[in-house]
Amino acid sequence: MHSVQPRPASFRSQGPLRGTVKVPGDKSISHRSLMLSALAVGESRISGLLEGEDVLATAAAMRAMGAHIERTGEGCWTVHGVGVGGLMQPASALDMGNSGTSTRLLMGLVASHALTATFIGDASLSKRPMGRVINPLSQMGAEFTASPGGTLPLMVRGLVPAVPIRYHLPVASAQVKSAVLLAGLNTPGITEVIEPVPTRDHSERMLRGFGADLTVEIDADGVRHIRLVGEAELKPQTIDVPGDPSSAAFPIVAALITPGSEVTVTHVGMNPTRTGIFKMLEAMGADLTYANEREVGGEPVADITARHSLLRGIEVPPDIAPSMIDEFPVFFVAASTAQGQTITSGLDELRVKESDRLALMATGLKAIGAQVEEREDGLVIQGTGGEPLEGGATINSALDHRIAMSFAVAGQHCYHPVTVDDVSPIATSFPTFEAMMHNLQETH
Ligand code: S3P
């Protein structure tokens, strides 16, 4: 896990950003590829795996529960799975570091296995709500002992056989959906998740890819009914993980706001449940072009070129939020230098991410001279009309990788450098971020 010692860094405007870059593998797909490979019988091969701390926490946990996982080269991993139902009692607590996805999805897996596991995490993760997965998994028969407020450290005792449920998601969350589906893998009968607002569907795609009997029906009201037949037998796969659109958003916004820039990001995942950020930037007038559109391992992929653009403020429809939920911090940076007002709402979930992202972005952006009003469920931002922001402040990033990267991007278009108090959490999702930004500044 990243060092306890904070590592501050400053980011300054150094002229246009230019070049072609590849961002690391998709974090959501990387977690799922390790988990499902560990539950298949036989050897799966994964390439393009994100080797960030969050994903390494998942790998360590799957190893601790019996899977054989080996790194064979850069981003290349082989996994010998134990089969659905075959996970073993871990010898010690599972350290999830900063990773909410590892925690919630693994709680689902443990819930229907004959084992007891304790989950621990860092200061950020230990504040995040786990009740949202404890509720459905308790209905399936698992038992929980959690810290006050339903937080980590917590202990899960799985039940075999678990009880299949029909679960109506009370919050638009791919993590909750996935936790229930993963618990359903080793549960007799049909586990159903009812999803009124679509969230990222990597679990559904990958479960099908591994041979699970999973169907998705969209009813007359547009509500998704996801049904998984339990006691599944998963077959090992070869998986090529596409680049993470959430990571691609950082160099793309940096290019859009920095005069004279042109940046291409290759091999970016374009799953429609993830591309809300690109749609909203285009609605603001962003010059984005897509090339080489193709399909990789059941996921659409493209190369994206972003050219500096004068963005115009917009009102973001709240129903697009789940498809850009992790991109709001950097989107707020784009809005801060746009022409006119950007209004966002319906973003209560941002308050329970790796940090309270509404509060931290509002405070940090104001500190570097942006005009921001913080509301309960969103930010209202008055942009500079393309002018640089003032900069010259130190930002509290509160163990949140995306806050740190967002202010590194903001620093590209400020009069004075922006200092991020601790950039070490960036390694949870994008270990090559600083080197990439440096290369984009140097290639001309
Ligand atoms: C994720 C789902 C989202 C997202 C997180 C990854 C996933 O969380 O914010 O970074 O891999 O399923 P929620 O499901 O809590 O919205």
Short mmCIF file of C-alpha atoms in Angstrom, two decimals, residues 2-11 127 355 360-361 363-364 367-368 392-408 417-426 434:
data_model
loop_
_atom_site.label_atom_id
_atom_site.label_comp_id
_atom_site.label_asym_id
_atom_site.label_seq_id
_atom_site.Cartn_x
_atom_site.Cartn_y
_atom_site.Cartn_z
CA HIS A 2 1.19 3.53 -0.60
CA SER A 3 3.62 5.12 1.82
CA VAL A 4 2.35 6.57 5.08
CA GLN A 5 4.64 9.55 4.48
CA PRO A 6 2.80 12.19 2.37
CA ARG A 7 4.55 13.15 -0.88
CA PRO A 8 3.65 16.69 -1.99
CA ALA A 9 4.11 17.77 -5.63
CA SER A 10 3.57 20.98 -7.60
CA PHE A 11 2.01 21.26 -11.03
CA LYS A 127 -15.04 5.81 6.65
CA SER A 355 -13.34 11.36 -0.06
CA LEU A 360 -12.95 18.78 -1.49
CA MET A 361 -13.35 19.93 -5.09
CA THR A 363 -12.70 23.95 -1.40
CA GLY A 364 -9.72 23.25 -3.66
CA ALA A 367 -8.49 28.09 -3.25
CA ILE A 368 -7.05 28.35 -6.79
CA GLY A 392 -0.86 29.30 -6.04
CA ALA A 393 -2.49 27.18 -3.34
CA THR A 394 -1.86 23.87 -1.59
CA ILE A 395 -4.68 21.35 -2.04
CA ASN A 396 -5.86 18.84 0.54
CA SER A 397 -6.35 15.60 -1.40
CA ALA A 398 -7.46 13.48 1.59
CA LEU A 399 -6.11 10.12 0.32
CA ASP A 400 -8.16 10.49 -2.87
CA HIS A 401 -6.27 9.70 -6.08
CA ARG A 402 -8.81 11.45 -8.30
CA ILE A 403 -8.70 14.68 -6.28
CA ALA A 404 -4.90 14.66 -6.54
CA MET A 405 -4.95 14.08 -10.33
CA SER A 406 -7.70 16.65 -10.91
CA PHE A 407 -5.63 19.40 -9.31
CA ALA A 408 -2.53 18.26 -11.20
CA PRO A 417 1.71 26.45 -9.53
CA VAL A 418 -0.80 24.23 -7.75
CA THR A 419 0.62 22.07 -4.98
CA VAL A 420 -1.08 18.80 -4.09
CA ASP A 421 -0.33 17.92 -0.46
CA ASP A 422 0.08 14.19 -1.18
CA VAL A 423 0.31 12.56 -4.59
CA SER A 424 1.11 9.06 -3.30
CA PRO A 425 -2.55 7.88 -3.51
CA ILE A 426 -2.39 8.31 -7.31
CA GLU A 434 3.11 11.84 -13.26
#
